[in-house]
Coordinates of C-alpha atoms in Angstrom, one line a residue:
Chain W
M1 CA -0.3 -0.1 -0.1
P2 CA 1.4 3.6 -0.6
R3 CA 2.5 5.1 2.4
I4 CA 2.1 8.5 3.7
L5 CA 4.1 10.1 6.5
I6 CA 2.6 12.8 8.8
T7 CA 4.6 14.5 11.5
S8 CA 2.7 15.6 14.6
G9 CA 2.6 17.7 17.2
P10 CA 5.4 20.2 18.9
T11 CA 8.9 19.3 19.4
R12 CA 10.7 20.8 22.3
E13 CA 14.2 22.1 22.4
Y14 CA 16.1 22.7 26.3
L15 CA 18.3 25.2 27.7
D16 CA 18.7 22.9 31.0
P17 CA 17.9 19.3 31.6
V18 CA 14.5 21.1 32.9
R19 CA 13.6 23.9 30.5
F20 CA 12.7 23.8 27.3
L21 CA 11.3 26.4 23.9
S22 CA 8.2 24.6 22.7
N23 CA 4.2 25.4 21.4
A24 CA 0.8 24.5 22.5
S25 CA 0.6 22.0 19.4
S26 CA -1.6 18.9 20.6
G27 CA -0.9 16.6 17.8
Q28 CA -4.9 16.3 17.9
M29 CA -4.5 17.2 14.2
G30 CA -2.0 14.8 13.3
A31 CA -3.7 11.9 14.6
A32 CA -7.1 13.0 12.7
L33 CA -5.0 12.7 9.5
A34 CA -3.7 9.3 10.7
E35 CA -6.9 8.4 10.7
A36 CA -8.3 9.5 7.9
A37 CA -5.0 8.5 5.6
L38 CA -5.7 5.1 7.5
G39 CA -9.4 5.1 6.6
E40 CA -8.4 5.8 2.9
G41 CA -6.5 2.6 2.7
Y42 CA -2.8 4.2 2.9
D43 CA -0.4 2.9 5.5
V44 CA 0.7 5.7 7.6
T45 CA 4.0 6.7 9.6
V46 CA 3.0 9.4 12.2
V47 CA 6.7 11.2 13.9
S48 CA 5.5 13.2 16.8
G49 CA 6.8 15.1 19.3
P50 CA 5.8 14.8 22.9
V51 CA 2.0 15.1 23.1
P52 CA -0.2 12.5 25.1
V53 CA -3.0 12.3 22.6
P54 CA -3.5 8.6 21.2
Y55 CA -2.6 7.7 17.7
P56 CA -4.4 4.9 15.9
Q57 CA -3.3 1.7 16.5
G58 CA -2.7 1.0 12.2
A59 CA -0.3 3.7 12.4
E60 CA 3.0 3.6 12.7
V61 CA 4.5 5.7 14.9
I62 CA 7.9 7.2 16.0
R63 CA 8.7 9.6 19.0
V64 CA 11.1 12.3 18.8
V65 CA 12.0 15.1 21.3
T66 CA 14.2 17.6 19.4
T67 CA 13.3 19.1 15.6
E68 CA 16.5 17.6 14.8
E69 CA 15.2 14.2 15.6
M70 CA 11.9 14.8 14.0
A71 CA 14.0 16.0 10.9
E72 CA 16.2 12.5 11.3
A73 CA 13.3 10.5 11.6
S74 CA 11.6 12.3 8.6
Q75 CA 14.6 11.5 6.8
A76 CA 15.1 8.0 7.5
V77 CA 11.3 7.2 6.5
F78 CA 10.8 9.3 3.6
P79 CA 11.9 7.0 0.7
S80 CA 9.4 4.4 1.5
C81 CA 6.5 6.5 1.7
D82 CA 4.6 8.8 -0.8
G83 CA 3.5 11.7 0.5
V84 CA 3.8 13.6 3.4
I85 CA 1.7 15.7 5.5
A86 CA 3.8 18.1 7.8
A87 CA 1.2 18.5 10.3
A88 CA 3.8 19.0 13.2
A89 CA 4.5 22.6 14.9
P90 CA 8.8 22.2 15.7
C91 CA 10.2 24.6 17.3
D92 CA 12.5 26.7 14.2
F93 CA 14.9 27.5 17.2
R94 CA 16.6 25.8 19.3
P95 CA 19.4 27.5 22.3
K96 CA 22.5 27.5 20.9
V97 CA 24.0 26.4 24.4
F98 CA 22.4 23.5 26.2
S99 CA 23.6 24.0 30.0
P100 CA 23.8 20.8 31.6
E101 CA 23.0 22.2 34.8
K102 CA 19.6 23.5 35.7
I103 CA 19.6 27.4 35.8
R104 CA 19.8 29.4 38.4
R105 CA 18.1 32.7 39.3
S106 CA 20.5 34.9 39.8
G107 CA 18.7 37.9 40.5
G108 CA 19.4 39.9 37.4
Q109 CA 18.7 39.2 33.6
L110 CA 19.7 36.3 31.3
V111 CA 20.6 36.2 27.3
L112 CA 19.7 33.3 25.4
E113 CA 21.2 33.1 22.0
L114 CA 19.0 31.1 20.0
I115 CA 19.7 29.1 16.6
E116 CA 17.5 27.7 14.1
T117 CA 16.4 24.6 13.4
P118 CA 16.3 22.6 10.2
D119 CA 13.6 22.8 8.2
I120 CA 11.6 19.8 7.8
V121 CA 9.8 20.7 4.8
A122 CA 12.4 21.9 2.7
S123 CA 14.9 18.8 3.3
L124 CA 12.4 16.4 2.7
V125 CA 11.5 18.4 -0.9
A126 CA 15.4 18.6 -1.2
Q127 CA 15.6 14.8 -0.9
R128 CA 12.4 13.8 -3.0
T129 CA 12.2 11.3 -5.6
H130 CA 8.5 11.2 -6.3
Q131 CA 7.0 12.3 -3.3
W132 CA 3.9 14.3 -2.7
I133 CA 4.2 17.0 0.2
V134 CA 1.9 19.1 2.4
A135 CA 3.0 21.7 4.5
F136 CA 1.3 23.3 7.5
A137 CA 1.4 27.6 8.0
L138 CA 0.4 28.4 11.0
E139 CA 0.3 32.2 10.4
T140 CA -1.0 34.6 13.3
D141 CA -2.7 36.9 10.7
L142 CA -4.3 34.0 8.7
S143 CA -1.8 36.1 5.5
R144 CA -2.6 33.9 2.3
E145 CA 0.6 35.6 1.1
A146 CA 2.4 34.4 3.4
A147 CA 1.5 30.9 3.5
V148 CA 2.1 30.9 -0.2
A149 CA 5.5 32.4 0.3
K150 CA 6.2 30.0 3.0
L151 CA 5.0 26.8 0.4
R152 CA 7.4 28.5 -2.2
R153 CA 10.5 28.7 -0.2
K154 CA 9.9 25.0 0.6
G155 CA 9.4 23.9 -2.4
C156 CA 6.2 21.6 -1.1
D157 CA 3.2 21.2 -3.1
L158 CA 0.2 22.5 -0.9
I159 CA 0.1 24.5 1.5
V160 CA -2.6 24.3 4.4
L161 CA -3.3 27.7 6.0
N162 CA -4.6 28.0 10.0
G163 CA -4.4 30.4 13.0
P164 CA -3.3 29.8 16.6
S165 CA -7.0 29.0 17.6
A166 CA -6.6 25.1 16.1
I167 CA -3.7 24.7 18.5
N168 CA -4.2 22.5 21.4
S169 CA -8.3 22.4 20.1
A170 CA -10.6 19.7 18.9
E171 CA -11.6 22.4 16.4
T172 CA -9.8 24.1 13.0
A173 CA -10.6 26.1 10.5
V174 CA -8.2 25.4 7.6
E175 CA -7.8 26.8 3.7
V176 CA -5.9 25.0 1.3
L177 CA -3.3 26.8 -1.3
D178 CA -1.6 25.9 -4.5
P179 CA 2.1 27.0 -5.6
S180 CA 0.0 30.0 -8.1
G181 CA -2.0 31.4 -4.5
D182 CA -5.3 29.8 -5.6
V183 CA -7.5 28.8 -2.6
L184 CA -8.6 24.6 -3.8
G185 CA -11.0 24.8 -0.7
S186 CA -11.3 25.7 2.8
R187 CA -13.4 24.1 5.4
T188 CA -14.5 24.6 9.5
G189 CA -15.2 22.2 12.1
P190 CA -14.3 19.3 14.4
K191 CA -10.4 18.5 13.1
R192 CA -11.3 14.7 12.4
E193 CA -13.8 15.8 10.0
V194 CA -11.8 18.5 8.6
A195 CA -8.9 15.8 8.4
R196 CA -11.3 13.5 6.4
W197 CA -11.9 16.6 4.2
L198 CA -8.5 17.4 3.6
L199 CA -7.0 13.8 2.5
K200 CA -10.1 13.8 0.1
V201 CA -8.5 17.6 -1.7
F202 CA -5.2 16.1 -1.6
R203 CA -6.2 12.7 -3.4
T204 CA -7.8 14.9 -6.0
Y205 CA -5.4 17.1 -6.5
F206 CA -2.7 14.9 -6.9
D207 CA -5.3 12.5 -9.2
R208 CA -4.2 9.4 -7.4
S209 CA -5.5 6.7 -6.4
P210 CA -3.1 5.1 -3.6
G211 CA -0.3 3.7 -5.0
A212 CA 0.2 5.5 -7.9
G213 CA 3.0 8.3 -6.5
V214 CA 3.7 11.9 -7.8
S215 CA 6.7 11.5 -10.5
Chain F
M1 CA -12.0 23.1 57.1
P2 CA -9.0 24.2 57.3
R3 CA -7.8 24.8 53.6
I4 CA -4.7 24.2 51.8
L5 CA -3.0 25.7 48.5
I6 CA -1.6 23.5 46.4
T7 CA 0.1 25.1 43.5
S8 CA 0.8 22.6 40.6
G9 CA 1.8 21.8 37.1
P10 CA 4.2 24.1 35.1
T11 CA 3.8 27.7 33.9
R12 CA 4.3 29.1 30.4
E13 CA 6.2 32.4 29.4
Y14 CA 5.5 33.2 25.6
L15 CA 7.8 34.7 23.1
D16 CA 5.2 34.9 20.8
P17 CA 1.6 34.5 20.0
V18 CA 2.6 30.1 19.8
R19 CA 6.1 30.1 21.5
F20 CA 6.6 29.6 25.1
L21 CA 9.3 28.5 27.5
S22 CA 8.1 26.1 29.7
N23 CA 8.7 22.3 31.2
A24 CA 7.4 19.2 31.4
S25 CA 5.6 18.9 34.4
S26 CA 2.5 17.1 34.1
G27 CA 0.8 18.4 37.6
Q28 CA 0.6 14.7 38.6
M29 CA 1.8 15.1 41.9
G30 CA -0.1 17.8 42.2
A31 CA -3.3 16.0 41.6
A32 CA -1.9 13.4 43.9
L33 CA -1.6 15.9 46.8
A34 CA -4.9 17.2 46.3
E35 CA -6.4 13.8 46.7
A36 CA -4.5 13.0 49.3
A37 CA -5.2 16.5 51.1
L38 CA -8.9 15.9 50.6
G39 CA -8.6 12.0 52.0
E40 CA -6.9 13.9 55.2
G41 CA -10.1 16.0 55.4
Y42 CA -9.1 19.4 54.1
D43 CA -10.4 21.6 51.5
V44 CA -8.3 21.8 48.7
T45 CA -7.1 25.0 46.7
V46 CA -5.3 24.1 43.4
V47 CA -3.7 26.6 41.6
S48 CA -2.6 25.0 38.4
G49 CA -0.9 26.0 35.1
P50 CA -1.6 24.4 31.9
V51 CA -1.8 20.5 31.9
P52 CA -4.2 18.0 30.8
V53 CA -3.9 16.0 34.2
P54 CA -7.9 15.9 35.9
Y55 CA -8.0 17.3 39.9
P56 CA -10.1 15.3 42.3
Q57 CA -13.9 16.6 41.9
G58 CA -13.5 17.5 45.3
A59 CA -10.6 20.6 44.6
E60 CA -11.4 23.8 43.7
V61 CA -9.1 24.7 40.7
I62 CA -8.4 27.8 39.5
R63 CA -6.4 27.9 35.9
V64 CA -3.0 30.2 35.1
V65 CA -0.6 30.2 32.3
T66 CA 2.3 32.5 33.5
T67 CA 4.1 32.5 36.5
E68 CA 2.9 36.2 37.2
E69 CA -1.1 34.6 37.2
M70 CA 0.2 31.8 39.6
A71 CA 1.4 34.4 41.9
E72 CA -1.5 36.5 41.7
A73 CA -3.7 33.5 42.3
S74 CA -2.1 32.2 45.0
Q75 CA -1.3 35.6 46.8
A76 CA -5.5 35.9 46.5
V77 CA -6.6 32.7 48.4
F78 CA -3.5 32.7 50.4
P79 CA -5.5 34.6 53.1
S80 CA -7.9 32.3 53.6
C81 CA -5.8 28.9 53.3
D82 CA -4.0 27.4 56.6
G83 CA -1.1 25.6 54.5
V84 CA 0.7 26.2 51.2
I85 CA 2.2 23.0 49.5
A86 CA 4.1 24.3 46.1
A87 CA 4.6 21.5 44.3
A88 CA 4.1 23.6 40.6
A89 CA 7.2 24.2 38.7
P90 CA 6.9 27.9 37.3
C91 CA 9.3 29.1 34.9
D92 CA 11.9 31.4 36.7
F93 CA 12.6 33.6 33.8
R94 CA 10.3 35.0 31.2
P95 CA 10.8 36.9 28.0
K96 CA 11.7 40.7 28.6
V97 CA 10.1 41.8 25.0
F98 CA 6.8 39.7 24.0
S99 CA 6.9 39.5 20.0
P100 CA 2.9 40.6 19.0
E101 CA 3.6 38.2 15.7
K102 CA 5.3 35.0 15.0
I103 CA 8.9 35.4 14.9
R104 CA 9.8 34.4 11.8
R105 CA 13.2 32.8 10.3
S106 CA 15.8 34.9 9.7
G107 CA 18.5 32.9 8.4
G108 CA 20.3 34.2 11.7
Q109 CA 20.6 34.2 15.4
L110 CA 18.3 35.3 17.5
V111 CA 19.1 36.8 21.0
L112 CA 15.9 36.2 23.8
E113 CA 16.6 38.4 26.3
L114 CA 14.8 37.1 29.6
I115 CA 14.0 38.2 33.1
E116 CA 13.1 36.5 36.4
T117 CA 9.6 36.2 37.3
P118 CA 8.3 36.5 40.8
D119 CA 9.6 34.1 44.0
I120 CA 5.8 32.8 44.5
V121 CA 7.0 30.7 47.3
A122 CA 9.4 34.1 48.8
S123 CA 6.1 36.4 48.1
L124 CA 3.4 34.2 50.8
V125 CA 6.3 33.6 53.1
A126 CA 6.2 37.7 53.2
Q127 CA 2.4 37.9 53.0
R128 CA 1.7 35.0 56.0
T129 CA 0.1 35.1 59.2
H130 CA -0.3 31.7 60.1
Q131 CA -0.2 29.9 57.5
W132 CA 2.6 26.8 57.2
I133 CA 4.5 26.3 53.5
V134 CA 5.9 23.7 51.7
A135 CA 8.2 23.9 48.6
F136 CA 9.4 21.6 46.4
A137 CA 13.0 21.9 44.7
L138 CA 13.9 20.1 41.8
E139 CA 17.7 19.3 41.6
T140 CA 19.2 17.4 38.8
D141 CA 22.3 16.4 41.3
L142 CA 19.2 16.0 43.9
S143 CA 21.8 18.3 46.0
R144 CA 20.3 18.6 50.0
E145 CA 22.2 21.5 50.0
A146 CA 20.8 23.1 47.3
A147 CA 17.7 22.4 48.3
V148 CA 18.0 23.7 51.9
A149 CA 19.7 26.8 50.8
K150 CA 16.4 27.1 49.0
L151 CA 14.0 26.7 51.6
R152 CA 16.3 29.5 53.5
R153 CA 16.3 31.7 50.7
K154 CA 12.4 31.7 50.1
G155 CA 11.9 31.3 54.3
C156 CA 9.5 28.2 54.0
D157 CA 9.2 25.6 56.7
L158 CA 9.8 22.6 54.4
I159 CA 11.2 21.3 51.0
V160 CA 10.5 18.6 49.4
L161 CA 14.0 17.6 47.3
N162 CA 13.1 15.7 44.1
G163 CA 14.8 15.1 40.7
P164 CA 14.0 15.7 37.1
S165 CA 13.0 11.7 36.7
A166 CA 9.6 12.8 38.9
I167 CA 8.7 15.3 36.0
N168 CA 5.9 13.8 33.5
S169 CA 6.3 10.7 35.6
A170 CA 3.5 8.7 37.6
E171 CA 6.5 7.6 39.9
T172 CA 8.9 9.6 42.1
A173 CA 11.4 9.7 44.8
V174 CA 11.5 12.2 47.3
E175 CA 13.0 13.5 50.7
V176 CA 11.7 16.4 53.1
L177 CA 14.5 18.6 54.4
D178 CA 13.7 21.0 57.1
P179 CA 15.5 24.5 57.8
S180 CA 18.4 23.1 59.8
G181 CA 18.7 20.3 57.1
D182 CA 17.7 17.3 58.7
V183 CA 15.9 14.5 56.6
L184 CA 12.4 14.1 58.2
G185 CA 12.4 11.0 55.9
S186 CA 12.3 9.7 52.4
R187 CA 9.8 7.8 50.1
T188 CA 9.6 6.4 46.5
G189 CA 6.9 5.1 44.9
P190 CA 4.0 6.1 42.3
K191 CA 2.7 9.7 43.5
R192 CA -0.5 9.0 44.8
E193 CA 1.0 6.7 47.6
V194 CA 4.4 9.4 48.2
A195 CA 1.5 12.4 48.4
R196 CA -0.4 10.4 50.5
W197 CA 2.9 10.0 53.1
L198 CA 3.9 13.7 52.6
L199 CA 0.7 14.5 53.7
K200 CA 1.2 12.7 56.9
V201 CA 4.8 13.9 57.3
F202 CA 3.7 17.6 57.1
R203 CA 0.5 17.0 59.5
T204 CA 3.0 15.6 62.4
Y205 CA 5.9 18.1 61.3
F206 CA 3.3 20.7 61.9
D207 CA 1.7 18.9 65.1
R208 CA -1.6 20.0 64.0
S209 CA -5.3 18.5 63.3
P210 CA -6.7 20.3 60.4
G211 CA -7.8 23.9 61.7
A212 CA -5.3 24.5 64.2
G213 CA -2.4 26.1 61.9
V214 CA 0.4 27.5 62.8
S215 CA 1.2 30.9 65.2

């Protein structure tokens, strides 16, 4: 069966053994997409950051913590996949220096230097042979321009635009955009319903039944 | 009935609308302590950071996000309480500047200035009339010296020392230390059992039945 790779959840970037940078992504959209993809007859591999959400039984789940780990795990399974839905919210930045001891209050200011983490979607685009690749864009102002710019910068096929209200919520509102900036469709509702709708949009757009792949 | 204030879970300190500093505290110890305190006949108020863990029905639960909110909520309920168990893991630092727009990748480095957040336990100690106050110390090297130094700096009555392995785990290993550095006892096991044991240690130490208070 054709296989879809779904990235899901947040990543964490630790400053010291206790503290990290992250976001409130819950993995609920990734879990809903995994369920919808299984329902459409795909095999599913989920690469997930640390979330308590349960993934469907039928999915292979690879657990990671950092963005670098998510990138490595995704790159490793990518060649055996036919499509990618990058629904994760990996940290774009990580502390330059990790303190092996818990940083103590010192009464003053702390300057934290952050460096960028690998761009997972761009790295998969660079590595692709036949796979279609869909990314998610979380834009605080729901800007279509910013979402399409992100699609073009990463070189992926479609981008799903949503807003911060989707984070750690059972509901979401999405728009699917193609490289020309056209809106293929939009949908608001429970994540499970939106996920089923997205899978149908992707299948129609890529004009393929499971197993075909883009070539 | 005498009332115990339990702080629980992590706090979050946002850099922008999506990203925050936090830690993996799950609120499980706070929930276990709430259950144990209700079982001992106390009224319970929990001030909790964002965690999915369920708190017992009988507890009053106040939800907060940031350390400042946790401090304010705790200070507000403190006068009506007779004891405090500060089991939360609030962020000690927050970004000096909040970016109302999501910070974008720029290809370069990002310098994040962090400033210290309010010390919740120290603020309650400064405000106390009759309450006993127990803090938790998470020390990466399980250093008793560091835990007792923390107790003295904050001015609380007892400190519960544990290690990072307790974070987001169903089990924990704790030691209870008094201001002279004496170990009142130690216990390893499921958090619910350790919580019941801790409540008994606190009651014995403060030599009071519910309703008495320290004066």
